[in-house]
Amino acid sequence: MLLKHRVFYPLMVVLLVFSLTACDFFKPIEPEVVEPLPPEAIPSLHKAYEGYFNIGVAVNAGTMNTHNDLIEKHFSSITAENEMKPDHILRYISGNELVLDFTRGDRIVNYALQNGKKVRGHVLVWHSQTPDWFFKDENDQLLSQEKIQERMAEYITKVVTHYKGKIDAWDVVNEAITDSNDPDHIYRHKDYDKKNGSLWNEIFAGSEIDYIAAAFRAAHEADPEAKLYYNDYNAVAPEKREKIMKMIRQLKDEDVPIHGIGIQAHWLFNWPSAGDIEDAIVEYSKMGLDVQITELDIRIDGDMEKKITLSRKDKERQADRYKEVFEIFIKHSDKISSVTFWGITDDNSWISQEPLIFDRNKNPKPAFWAILDALGK
Ligand code: 9MR
């Protein structure tokens, strides 16, 4: 009896405490009730930033319809998230000629122009989202440098001519530089960029600068008014920045028409440091380049695969971080012509971590207000 009490009652207490805490633990996170503001109480972001830089956004075939209210009100520049990439434009080869389809790209470009927005063209030359057949002959063998360069020039000339006069800035080459920290590796390669090699760099191994220079020249010839950019992620990390600058120096030495650098800016709450961001903007600008922030989003966790719902506190931290980076952009607005967000509302971001400035109900998040605050008006 005594033993039963000694074991039974403490066990009951433990079970009771556990079930209470477990209840709490498994309780669904209460949705935050935010009273939506009437649209007239929300200032236009791009108008607030007039005189500093354009505020852009990546849109797609869906969001240009479902989110046209936010796009038209807050943004002065538009990038097609996918619709102008080679895999959307390239159809097949007929004889020796590339057959292209501009339908999806045209829809976005026309929508932008009808609404008085600038357009960033994204992207002409990229190892990703370019069909494999583009790099190969009819026997499935990689093309020679000469052949792929001809094909590339045909593609660029046709695309840039099609959009001539409509595109403000083209991302001519995207993500050609390696993530390897080995100073001897400059260009992305499957041997040391495990996830993503580049067939461009594989074909041109040792003379990568040739296709890159040819790409910029072809784009410039087709539309001399368009500004031409090299675009990359981790572009403010000092090691990678040095490599990008080395490539750009070489292009400039060869009088290649390159006008700017696209800093993608898929950033974290705590990375990269404010110092690295600022140094990169200053250093690129010193090379005579225009700086554009091309794909801004700010997430909490480095693992892009992770799905995360931000707590109220996290949203405040995210807002502080957006404010910090916009204060840097404002300080250097003489060097920056445009800042583009990679998506509109959290539910249409490529990352499931709520990294944008409007929530899934289209309401401005603390980050939106923090970006206005950064202006100090
Ligand atoms: O946001 C784009 C996503 O919808 C595509 O599935 C993905 C496929 O490559 O590309 C995303 O956009 C990328 C951009 O074109 C280049 N920089 C990295 C972006 C995020 O992956």
Short mmCIF file of C-alpha atoms and ligand atoms in Angstrom, two decimals:
data_model
loop_
_atom_site.label_atom_id
_atom_site.label_comp_id
_atom_site.label_asym_id
_atom_site.label_seq_id
_atom_site.Cartn_x
_atom_site.Cartn_y
_atom_site.Cartn_z
CA MET A 1 0.00 0.00 0.00
CA LEU A 2 2.71 2.38 1.09
CA LEU A 3 4.78 1.46 -1.95
CA LYS A 4 1.74 1.98 -4.19
CA HIS A 5 1.34 5.53 -2.82
CA ARG A 6 5.00 6.25 -3.10
CA VAL A 7 5.03 5.34 -6.77
CA PHE A 8 1.49 6.14 -7.82
CA TYR A 9 1.10 9.75 -6.61
CA PRO A 10 4.43 11.12 -7.82
CA LEU A 11 3.77 9.41 -11.15
CA MET A 12 0.37 11.10 -11.37
CA VAL A 13 1.97 14.48 -10.66
CA VAL A 14 4.60 13.95 -13.34
CA LEU A 15 1.94 12.88 -15.83
CA LEU A 16 -0.25 15.86 -14.99
CA VAL A 17 2.62 18.35 -15.38
CA PHE A 18 3.68 16.70 -18.62
CA SER A 19 0.21 16.76 -20.12
CA LEU A 20 -0.22 20.44 -19.21
CA THR A 21 3.10 21.47 -20.77
CA ALA A 22 2.52 19.18 -23.75
CA CYS A 23 -0.86 20.82 -24.30
CA ASP A 24 0.82 24.15 -24.33
CA PHE A 25 3.59 22.88 -26.55
CA PHE A 26 1.25 21.42 -29.16
CA LYS A 27 -1.15 24.33 -29.05
CA PRO A 28 -1.37 25.76 -32.58
CA ILE A 29 0.32 29.15 -32.91
CA GLU A 30 -2.49 31.66 -32.77
CA PRO A 31 -2.73 33.61 -35.99
CA GLU A 32 -1.76 37.19 -35.38
CA VAL A 33 -4.85 39.36 -35.76
CA VAL A 34 -3.84 42.51 -37.57
CA GLU A 35 -6.48 45.04 -38.44
CA PRO A 36 -5.77 45.81 -42.11
CA LEU A 37 -5.17 49.48 -42.88
CA PRO A 38 -7.16 51.11 -45.67
CA PRO A 39 -4.95 51.42 -48.80
CA GLU A 40 -4.91 55.23 -48.57
CA ALA A 41 -3.16 54.98 -45.18
CA ILE A 42 -0.26 53.10 -46.79
CA PRO A 43 2.25 55.25 -48.70
CA SER A 44 3.66 54.14 -52.04
CA LEU A 45 7.12 52.71 -51.49
CA HIS A 46 8.55 53.70 -54.85
CA LYS A 47 7.22 57.25 -54.53
CA ALA A 48 8.80 57.57 -51.09
CA TYR A 49 12.12 56.54 -52.66
CA GLU A 50 11.90 58.90 -55.63
CA GLY A 51 15.20 60.71 -56.02
CA TYR A 52 17.10 57.82 -54.36
CA PHE A 53 16.66 54.77 -56.61
CA ASN A 54 13.97 52.74 -58.34
CA ILE A 55 12.16 50.19 -56.23
CA GLY A 56 11.63 47.03 -58.26
CA VAL A 57 9.95 43.67 -57.87
CA ALA A 58 10.13 40.25 -59.48
CA VAL A 59 6.74 39.19 -60.82
CA ASN A 60 5.52 36.09 -62.61
CA ALA A 61 2.62 35.13 -64.88
CA GLY A 62 0.45 34.57 -61.79
CA THR A 63 1.34 37.48 -59.53
CA MET A 64 1.16 40.10 -62.29
CA ASN A 65 -2.60 39.41 -62.20
CA THR A 66 -3.25 38.43 -58.59
CA HIS A 67 -1.00 41.13 -57.09
CA ASN A 68 -1.36 43.94 -59.62
CA ASP A 69 -2.64 46.29 -56.89
CA LEU A 70 0.61 46.07 -54.91
CA ILE A 71 2.83 45.99 -58.00
CA GLU A 72 1.32 49.11 -59.50
CA LYS A 73 1.30 51.07 -56.26
CA HIS A 74 4.66 50.27 -54.73
CA PHE A 75 7.13 49.46 -57.49
CA SER A 76 8.66 51.43 -60.35
CA SER A 77 10.59 48.57 -61.98
CA ILE A 78 9.71 44.99 -62.87
CA THR A 79 11.75 41.83 -63.40
CA ALA A 80 10.23 38.64 -64.83
CA GLU A 81 10.99 35.98 -62.20
CA ASN A 82 11.31 33.20 -64.78
CA GLU A 83 9.55 34.14 -68.02
CA MET A 84 12.53 35.72 -69.79
CA LYS A 85 15.05 33.03 -68.91
CA PRO A 86 16.48 30.89 -71.72
CA ASP A 87 14.38 27.83 -70.80
CA HIS A 88 11.20 29.89 -71.24
CA ILE A 89 12.26 31.52 -74.50
CA LEU A 90 14.20 28.76 -76.29
CA ARG A 91 11.96 26.23 -78.05
CA TYR A 92 14.09 24.16 -80.44
CA ILE A 93 16.51 24.30 -83.33
CA SER A 94 15.18 24.18 -86.85
CA GLY A 95 18.02 23.27 -89.19
CA ASN A 96 20.66 25.51 -87.74
CA GLU A 97 18.36 28.23 -86.50
CA LEU A 98 17.05 28.81 -82.98
CA VAL A 99 13.29 28.99 -82.66
CA LEU A 100 12.19 31.28 -79.84
CA ASP A 101 8.92 31.99 -78.09
CA PHE A 102 8.44 35.40 -76.49
CA THR A 103 4.80 35.00 -75.49
CA ARG A 104 5.30 34.81 -71.73
CA GLY A 105 8.04 37.41 -71.59
CA ASP A 106 6.00 39.79 -73.74
CA ARG A 107 3.05 39.62 -71.38
CA ILE A 108 5.17 40.84 -68.48
CA VAL A 109 7.10 43.44 -70.47
CA ASN A 110 3.91 44.88 -71.98
CA TYR A 111 2.22 44.93 -68.59
CA ALA A 112 5.20 46.80 -67.13
CA LEU A 113 5.38 49.37 -69.92
CA GLN A 114 1.62 49.97 -69.98
CA ASN A 115 1.89 50.84 -66.30
CA GLY A 116 4.89 53.11 -66.72
CA LYS A 117 7.37 50.74 -65.07
CA LYS A 118 10.98 50.14 -66.05
CA VAL A 119 11.99 46.58 -66.96
CA ARG A 120 15.07 44.63 -65.87
CA GLY A 121 15.74 41.85 -68.37
CA HIS A 122 16.67 38.63 -66.57
CA VAL A 123 18.66 36.74 -67.92
CA LEU A 124 20.63 36.03 -71.13
CA VAL A 125 23.52 33.72 -70.18
CA TRP A 126 23.18 31.37 -67.22
CA HIS A 127 24.26 27.79 -66.48
CA SER A 128 20.87 27.12 -64.92
CA GLN A 129 17.45 27.24 -66.60
CA THR A 130 19.06 26.79 -70.02
CA PRO A 131 18.10 23.55 -71.77
CA ASP A 132 20.86 20.99 -72.09
CA TRP A 133 20.34 20.64 -75.84
CA PHE A 134 21.44 24.26 -76.26
CA PHE A 135 25.01 23.24 -75.40
CA LYS A 136 25.08 20.09 -77.53
CA ASP A 137 25.16 18.89 -81.12
CA GLU A 138 22.84 16.35 -82.73
CA ASN A 139 25.04 13.53 -81.35
CA ASP A 140 24.60 14.79 -77.81
CA GLN A 141 28.21 16.01 -77.66
CA LEU A 142 29.14 19.37 -76.12
CA LEU A 143 29.62 21.99 -78.82
CA SER A 144 33.04 23.48 -79.57
CA GLN A 145 33.81 26.96 -78.19
CA GLU A 146 33.32 28.42 -81.64
CA LYS A 147 29.93 26.75 -82.20
CA ILE A 148 28.44 27.57 -78.78
CA GLN A 149 29.65 31.16 -79.08
CA GLU A 150 27.88 31.45 -82.43
CA ARG A 151 24.72 29.99 -80.94
CA MET A 152 24.94 32.29 -77.93
CA ALA A 153 25.39 35.35 -80.13
CA GLU A 154 22.37 34.32 -82.23
CA TYR A 155 20.27 33.90 -79.08
CA ILE A 156 21.34 37.20 -77.51
CA THR A 157 20.93 39.15 -80.73
CA LYS A 158 17.42 37.80 -81.30
CA VAL A 159 16.25 38.33 -77.71
CA VAL A 160 17.77 41.77 -77.17
CA THR A 161 16.57 42.94 -80.60
CA HIS A 162 13.06 41.67 -79.85
CA TYR A 163 12.98 43.79 -76.68
CA LYS A 164 15.02 46.70 -78.02
CA GLY A 165 14.02 50.03 -76.49
CA LYS A 166 11.89 48.33 -73.82
CA ILE A 167 14.50 47.07 -71.39
CA ASP A 168 16.30 49.40 -69.07
CA ALA A 169 18.87 46.91 -67.74
CA TRP A 170 19.86 43.42 -68.88
CA ASP A 171 21.43 40.77 -66.67
CA VAL A 172 23.75 39.59 -69.43
CA VAL A 173 25.68 36.96 -67.49
CA ASN A 174 24.47 35.39 -64.25
CA GLU A 175 26.39 33.46 -61.57
CA ALA A 176 29.50 32.54 -63.58
CA ILE A 177 31.86 32.89 -60.60
CA THR A 178 32.66 30.02 -58.23
CA ASP A 179 31.73 29.73 -54.55
CA SER A 180 35.01 27.93 -53.89
CA ASN A 181 37.32 29.73 -51.48
CA ASP A 182 40.40 28.46 -53.30
CA PRO A 183 41.98 31.63 -54.75
CA ASP A 184 43.02 29.67 -57.86
CA HIS A 185 39.41 28.95 -58.79
CA ILE A 186 37.66 31.92 -60.33
CA TYR A 187 34.82 30.42 -62.36
CA ARG A 188 32.09 28.01 -61.28
CA HIS A 189 32.94 24.44 -62.15
CA LYS A 190 31.37 21.04 -61.41
CA ASP A 191 34.60 19.80 -59.77
CA TYR A 192 34.38 22.29 -56.93
CA ASP A 193 30.86 23.79 -57.12
CA LYS A 194 29.32 20.47 -56.24
CA LYS A 195 25.66 21.28 -56.72
CA ASN A 196 25.93 23.39 -59.81
CA GLY A 197 28.60 23.25 -62.42
CA SER A 198 28.29 25.28 -65.59
CA LEU A 199 28.35 23.93 -69.10
CA TRP A 200 29.42 27.40 -70.24
CA ASN A 201 32.53 27.23 -68.07
CA GLU A 202 33.12 23.60 -68.93
CA ILE A 203 33.27 24.32 -72.65
CA PHE A 204 35.42 27.43 -72.11
CA ALA A 205 37.56 26.04 -69.27
CA GLY A 206 40.62 28.30 -69.03
CA SER A 207 39.19 30.98 -71.36
CA GLU A 208 35.83 31.70 -69.73
CA ILE A 209 36.33 35.41 -70.24
CA ASP A 210 35.87 34.87 -74.00
CA TYR A 211 32.21 33.87 -73.92
CA ILE A 212 31.46 36.43 -71.22
CA ALA A 213 33.01 39.25 -73.25
CA ALA A 214 31.22 38.04 -76.40
CA ALA A 215 27.87 38.00 -74.56
CA PHE A 216 28.20 41.64 -73.45
CA ARG A 217 29.33 42.71 -76.93
CA ALA A 218 26.39 40.98 -78.64
CA ALA A 219 23.89 42.53 -76.20
CA HIS A 220 25.36 46.00 -76.64
CA GLU A 221 25.30 45.74 -80.41
CA ALA A 222 21.64 44.70 -80.40
CA ASP A 223 20.50 47.50 -78.06
CA PRO A 224 23.14 50.17 -77.44
CA GLU A 225 20.83 52.04 -75.05
CA ALA A 226 20.30 49.15 -72.60
CA LYS A 227 22.52 49.06 -69.50
CA LEU A 228 24.35 45.76 -69.13
CA TYR A 229 24.99 43.97 -65.83
CA TYR A 230 26.86 41.02 -64.40
CA ASN A 231 24.56 39.53 -61.74
CA ASP A 232 25.48 37.17 -58.87
CA TYR A 233 24.67 36.02 -55.33
CA ASN A 234 27.21 36.28 -52.48
CA ALA A 235 28.53 39.25 -54.45
CA VAL A 236 29.35 41.15 -51.26
CA ALA A 237 31.26 38.31 -49.58
CA PRO A 238 34.86 39.59 -49.75
CA GLU A 239 36.40 36.43 -51.33
CA LYS A 240 33.80 36.17 -54.06
CA ARG A 241 33.72 39.93 -54.55
CA GLU A 242 37.46 39.88 -55.32
CA LYS A 243 36.88 37.20 -57.98
CA ILE A 244 34.00 39.09 -59.56
CA MET A 245 36.09 42.26 -59.60
CA LYS A 246 38.97 40.43 -61.20
CA MET A 247 36.70 39.27 -64.03
CA ILE A 248 35.22 42.73 -64.46
CA ARG A 249 38.65 44.36 -64.52
CA GLN A 250 39.63 42.02 -67.32
CA LEU A 251 36.44 42.86 -69.25
CA LYS A 252 37.04 46.56 -68.81
CA ASP A 253 40.66 46.19 -69.93
CA GLU A 254 39.33 44.65 -73.12
CA ASP A 255 36.82 47.51 -73.58
CA VAL A 256 33.86 45.23 -73.14
CA PRO A 257 30.63 47.22 -72.66
CA ILE A 258 29.69 46.34 -69.07
CA HIS A 259 27.85 49.03 -67.12
CA GLY A 260 26.96 47.58 -63.78
CA ILE A 261 26.90 44.91 -61.14
CA GLY A 262 23.75 43.17 -59.92
CA ILE A 263 24.04 42.24 -56.25
CA GLN A 264 21.32 39.63 -55.81
CA ALA A 265 20.97 40.03 -52.02
CA HIS A 266 19.31 36.80 -50.87
CA TRP A 267 20.38 37.67 -47.34
CA LEU A 268 19.91 36.54 -43.74
CA PHE A 269 19.00 38.41 -40.56
CA ASN A 270 22.67 38.18 -39.52
CA TRP A 271 24.57 37.78 -42.79
CA PRO A 272 26.32 39.41 -44.58
CA SER A 273 27.69 42.08 -42.28
CA ALA A 274 26.77 45.72 -42.82
CA GLY A 275 30.49 46.39 -43.37
CA ASP A 276 30.72 43.83 -46.20
CA ILE A 277 27.61 45.23 -47.88
CA GLU A 278 28.90 48.77 -47.72
CA ASP A 279 32.44 47.86 -48.83
CA ALA A 280 31.10 45.97 -51.84
CA ILE A 281 28.90 48.87 -52.99
CA VAL A 282 31.83 51.27 -52.65
CA GLU A 283 34.37 48.98 -54.33
CA TYR A 284 32.18 48.08 -57.30
CA SER A 285 31.29 51.71 -57.75
CA LYS A 286 34.97 52.71 -57.70
CA MET A 287 35.38 50.49 -60.77
CA GLY A 288 32.95 52.76 -62.59
CA LEU A 289 30.03 50.34 -62.26
CA ASP A 290 26.43 51.22 -61.53
CA VAL A 291 25.18 49.12 -58.60
CA GLN A 292 21.75 47.49 -58.61
CA ILE A 293 20.35 45.33 -55.83
CA THR A 294 18.54 42.80 -57.96
CA GLU A 295 16.94 40.02 -55.88
CA LEU A 296 16.45 41.23 -52.33
CA ASP A 297 14.84 39.01 -49.71
CA ILE A 298 15.82 38.53 -46.05
CA ARG A 299 15.32 35.20 -44.32
CA ILE A 300 16.05 33.92 -40.85
CA ASP A 301 17.75 30.60 -41.59
CA GLY A 302 20.60 29.77 -43.95
CA ASP A 303 18.98 26.49 -45.01
CA MET A 304 16.74 27.56 -47.89
CA GLU A 305 14.83 24.29 -47.77
CA LYS A 306 13.51 25.03 -44.26
CA LYS A 307 9.92 26.20 -43.95
CA ILE A 308 9.56 28.79 -41.21
CA THR A 309 6.70 30.90 -39.85
CA LEU A 310 8.09 34.04 -38.25
CA SER A 311 7.00 34.99 -34.74
CA ARG A 312 6.11 38.58 -33.97
CA LYS A 313 9.60 39.02 -32.52
CA ASP A 314 11.23 37.55 -35.63
CA LYS A 315 9.28 40.01 -37.77
CA GLU A 316 10.65 42.86 -35.68
CA ARG A 317 14.18 41.54 -36.14
CA GLN A 318 13.56 41.23 -39.86
CA ALA A 319 12.32 44.82 -39.90
CA ASP A 320 15.49 46.01 -38.12
CA ARG A 321 17.59 44.19 -40.68
CA TYR A 322 15.69 45.67 -43.65
CA LYS A 323 16.13 49.08 -42.06
CA GLU A 324 19.85 48.50 -41.62
CA VAL A 325 20.39 47.55 -45.25
CA PHE A 326 18.20 50.35 -46.61
CA GLU A 327 20.12 52.87 -44.52
CA ILE A 328 23.23 51.66 -46.32
CA PHE A 329 21.51 51.89 -49.71
CA ILE A 330 20.32 55.42 -48.93
CA LYS A 331 23.79 56.49 -47.79
CA HIS A 332 25.13 55.25 -51.15
CA SER A 333 22.17 56.15 -53.32
CA ASP A 334 24.50 58.07 -55.65
CA LYS A 335 26.00 54.67 -56.58
CA ILE A 336 22.78 52.62 -56.70
CA SER A 337 20.13 53.03 -59.40
CA SER A 338 17.67 50.34 -58.37
CA VAL A 339 16.68 47.98 -55.53
CA THR A 340 14.50 45.02 -56.55
CA PHE A 341 12.66 42.64 -54.20
CA TRP A 342 12.53 38.99 -55.30
CA GLY A 343 8.77 38.60 -55.02
CA ILE A 344 5.85 40.55 -53.57
CA THR A 345 4.07 38.73 -50.73
CA ASP A 346 5.55 36.04 -48.48
CA ASP A 347 3.43 33.27 -50.02
CA ASN A 348 4.90 33.78 -53.49
CA SER A 349 8.56 33.87 -52.51
CA TRP A 350 10.86 31.09 -53.78
CA ILE A 351 11.82 30.64 -50.10
CA SER A 352 9.26 29.45 -47.52
CA GLN A 353 10.56 31.65 -44.69
CA GLU A 354 8.43 34.78 -45.07
CA PRO A 355 11.38 36.83 -46.34
CA LEU A 356 9.47 39.68 -48.03
CA ILE A 357 7.83 42.93 -46.92
CA PHE A 358 4.15 42.10 -47.53
CA ASP A 359 2.42 39.19 -45.80
CA ARG A 360 0.24 36.57 -47.46
CA ASN A 361 -2.82 38.78 -46.94
CA LYS A 362 -1.07 41.56 -48.85
CA ASN A 363 -0.64 43.65 -45.70
CA PRO A 364 2.59 45.55 -45.12
CA LYS A 365 4.81 43.84 -42.54
CA PRO A 366 6.96 45.66 -39.96
CA ALA A 367 9.74 45.44 -42.57
CA PHE A 368 7.73 47.65 -44.95
CA TRP A 369 7.37 50.38 -42.32
CA ALA A 370 11.02 50.04 -41.33
CA ILE A 371 12.10 50.70 -44.92
CA LEU A 372 10.05 53.92 -44.91
CA ASP A 373 11.53 54.78 -41.49
CA ALA A 374 15.01 54.39 -42.94
CA LEU A 375 14.37 57.56 -44.96
CA GLY A 376 14.12 59.44 -41.67
CA LYS A 377 11.38 61.69 -43.03
O1 9MR B 1 12.68 32.62 -58.20
C1 9MR B 1 13.08 31.71 -59.20
C2 9MR B 1 12.36 30.38 -58.99
O2 9MR B 1 10.98 30.53 -59.25
C3 9MR B 1 12.94 29.33 -59.92
O3 9MR B 1 12.37 28.08 -59.62
C4 9MR B 1 14.45 29.28 -59.73
C5 9MR B 1 15.03 28.23 -60.64
O4 9MR B 1 16.36 28.44 -60.96
O5 9MR B 1 15.00 30.56 -60.02
C6 9MR B 1 14.57 31.51 -59.10
O6 9MR B 1 15.22 32.75 -59.34
C7 9MR B 1 16.65 32.76 -59.21
C8 9MR B 1 17.18 33.84 -60.10
O7 9MR B 1 16.72 33.66 -61.43
C9 9MR B 1 18.69 33.90 -60.09
N1 9MR B 1 19.21 34.02 -58.75
C10 9MR B 1 18.67 33.07 -57.79
C11 9MR B 1 17.15 33.11 -57.80
C12 9MR B 1 16.59 32.22 -56.71
O8 9MR B 1 16.91 30.88 -56.97
#
